[in-house]
Coordinates of C-alpha atoms in Angstrom, one line a residue:
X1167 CA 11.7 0.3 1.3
X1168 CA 9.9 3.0 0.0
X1169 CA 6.3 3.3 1.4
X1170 CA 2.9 5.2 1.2
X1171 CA 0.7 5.4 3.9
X1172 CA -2.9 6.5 3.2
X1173 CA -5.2 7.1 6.0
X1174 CA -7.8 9.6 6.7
X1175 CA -7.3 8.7 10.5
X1176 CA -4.2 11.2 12.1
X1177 CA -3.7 9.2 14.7
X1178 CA -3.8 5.9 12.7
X1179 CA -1.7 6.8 10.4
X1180 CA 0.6 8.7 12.7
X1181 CA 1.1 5.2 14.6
X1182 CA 1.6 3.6 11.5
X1183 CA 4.4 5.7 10.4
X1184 CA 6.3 5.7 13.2
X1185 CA 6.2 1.7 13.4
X1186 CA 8.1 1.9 9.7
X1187 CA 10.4 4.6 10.5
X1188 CA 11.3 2.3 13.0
X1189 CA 11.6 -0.7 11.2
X1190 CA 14.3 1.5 8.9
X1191 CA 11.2 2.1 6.2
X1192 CA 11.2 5.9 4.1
X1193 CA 7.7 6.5 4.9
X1194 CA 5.3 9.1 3.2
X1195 CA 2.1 9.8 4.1
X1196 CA -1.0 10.8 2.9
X1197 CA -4.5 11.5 4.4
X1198 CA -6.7 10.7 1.4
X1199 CA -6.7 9.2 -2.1
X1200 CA -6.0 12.2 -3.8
X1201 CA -3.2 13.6 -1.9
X1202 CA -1.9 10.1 -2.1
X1203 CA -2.3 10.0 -6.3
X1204 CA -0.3 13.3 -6.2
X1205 CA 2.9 11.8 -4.2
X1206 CA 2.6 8.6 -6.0
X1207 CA 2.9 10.9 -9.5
X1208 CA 5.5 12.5 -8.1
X1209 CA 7.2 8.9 -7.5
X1210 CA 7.0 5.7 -7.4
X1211 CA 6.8 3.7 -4.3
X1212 CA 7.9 0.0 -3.2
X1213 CA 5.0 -0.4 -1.1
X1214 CA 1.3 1.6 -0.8
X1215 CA -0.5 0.4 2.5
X1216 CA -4.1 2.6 2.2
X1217 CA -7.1 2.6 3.9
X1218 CA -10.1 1.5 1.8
X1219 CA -12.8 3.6 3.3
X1220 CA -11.7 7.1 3.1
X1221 CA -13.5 10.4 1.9
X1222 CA -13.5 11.4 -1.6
X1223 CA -11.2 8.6 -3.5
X1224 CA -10.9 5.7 -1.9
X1225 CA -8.1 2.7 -1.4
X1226 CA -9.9 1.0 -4.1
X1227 CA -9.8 4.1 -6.1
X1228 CA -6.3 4.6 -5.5
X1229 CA -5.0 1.0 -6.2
X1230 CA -7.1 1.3 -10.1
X1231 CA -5.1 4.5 -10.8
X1232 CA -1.7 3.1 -9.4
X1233 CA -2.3 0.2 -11.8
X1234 CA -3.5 1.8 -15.0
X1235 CA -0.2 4.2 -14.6
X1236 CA 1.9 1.4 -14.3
X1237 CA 4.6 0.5 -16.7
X1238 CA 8.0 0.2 -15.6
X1239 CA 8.3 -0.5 -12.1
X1240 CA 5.7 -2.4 -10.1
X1241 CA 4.0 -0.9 -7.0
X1242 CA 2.5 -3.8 -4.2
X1243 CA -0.5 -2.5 -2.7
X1244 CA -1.6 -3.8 1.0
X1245 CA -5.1 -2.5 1.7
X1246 CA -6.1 -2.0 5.2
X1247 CA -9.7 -1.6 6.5
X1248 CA -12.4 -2.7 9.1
X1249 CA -14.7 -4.1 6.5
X1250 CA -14.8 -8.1 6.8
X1251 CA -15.5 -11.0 5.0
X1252 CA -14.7 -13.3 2.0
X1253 CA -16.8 -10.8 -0.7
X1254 CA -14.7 -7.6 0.2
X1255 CA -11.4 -9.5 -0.1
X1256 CA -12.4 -10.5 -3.6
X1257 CA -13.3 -7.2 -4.3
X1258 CA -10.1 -6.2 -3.2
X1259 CA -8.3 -8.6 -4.8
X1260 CA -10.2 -8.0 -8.1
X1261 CA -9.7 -4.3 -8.2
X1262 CA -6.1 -5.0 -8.0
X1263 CA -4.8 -5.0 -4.7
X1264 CA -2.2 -7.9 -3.6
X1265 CA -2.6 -7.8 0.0
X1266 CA -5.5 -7.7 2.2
X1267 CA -5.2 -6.5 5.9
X1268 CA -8.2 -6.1 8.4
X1269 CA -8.3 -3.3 11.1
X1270 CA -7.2 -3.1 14.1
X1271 CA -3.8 -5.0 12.5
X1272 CA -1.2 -6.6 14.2
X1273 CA 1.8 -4.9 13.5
X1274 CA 4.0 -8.4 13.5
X1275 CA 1.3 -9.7 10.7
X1276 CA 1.8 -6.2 8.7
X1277 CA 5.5 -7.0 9.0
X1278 CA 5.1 -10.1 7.6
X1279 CA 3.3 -9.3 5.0
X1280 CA 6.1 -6.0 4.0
X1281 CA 8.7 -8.8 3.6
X1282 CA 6.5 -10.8 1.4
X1283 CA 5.9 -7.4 -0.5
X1284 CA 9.9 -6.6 -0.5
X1285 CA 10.5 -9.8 -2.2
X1286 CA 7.8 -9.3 -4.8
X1287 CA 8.7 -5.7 -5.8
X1288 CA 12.6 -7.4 -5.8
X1289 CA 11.4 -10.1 -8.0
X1290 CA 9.5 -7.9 -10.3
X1291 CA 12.3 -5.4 -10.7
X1292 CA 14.7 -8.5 -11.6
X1293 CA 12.9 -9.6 -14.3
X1294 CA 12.6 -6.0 -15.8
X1295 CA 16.2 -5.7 -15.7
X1296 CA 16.3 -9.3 -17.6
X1297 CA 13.7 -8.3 -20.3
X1298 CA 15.6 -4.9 -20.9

């Protein structure tokens, strides 16, 4: 799959990218929500795993733009962050996000949760190709 990292952290993000590579993922990476918006207007991605806290735009930030751009081909957005509890999930979740993963991650759970996103993204793009 297609994927955008977005974290401020280097080394986060560094570790993160290398995991995908090596799960056969084409990985892109950006270190803030902005940089991210730019490679996401460039193209489309599968998958967009951000941090939420970041400076300037944040994940949040980032998952309302991918969504309000949004018309042909679907984008599943996991959100990573050490922020906790049942009110910043729902925020999450309201703003838009589809997945919700809390810092530090287990990389096995993160897997997981790409192969739920594959088959989402596959499921989406099958019914576009049945509507058109």
């Amino acid at each position: 799959m297609r994927i955008l990292i977005v974290e401020d952290d280097f080394d986060a993000r560094d570790m993160l990218k290398v995991m995908l590579r090596l799960d056969g993922h084409d990985v892109v990476s950006a270190s803030n929500g902005e940089e991210a918006w730019d490679e996401f207007q460039k193209e489309r991605f599968s998958v967009v795993i951000s941090d939420w806290l970041m400076p300037g735009s944040d994940g949040l930030e980032l998952c309302g733009r991918i969504r309000s751009s949004e018309t042909t081909r679907y984008s599943y957005v996991i959100l990573l962050t050490a922020l906790h509890g049942k009110s910043k999930y729902l925020e999450a979740m309201r703003a838009g996000v589809d997945d919700f993963v809390s810092k530090p991650y287990d990389p096995d759970e993160l897997r997981a949760r790409l192969l739920v996103a594959e088959r989402i993204v596959g499921l989406q793009d099958r019914v576009k190709r049945l509507e058109g």
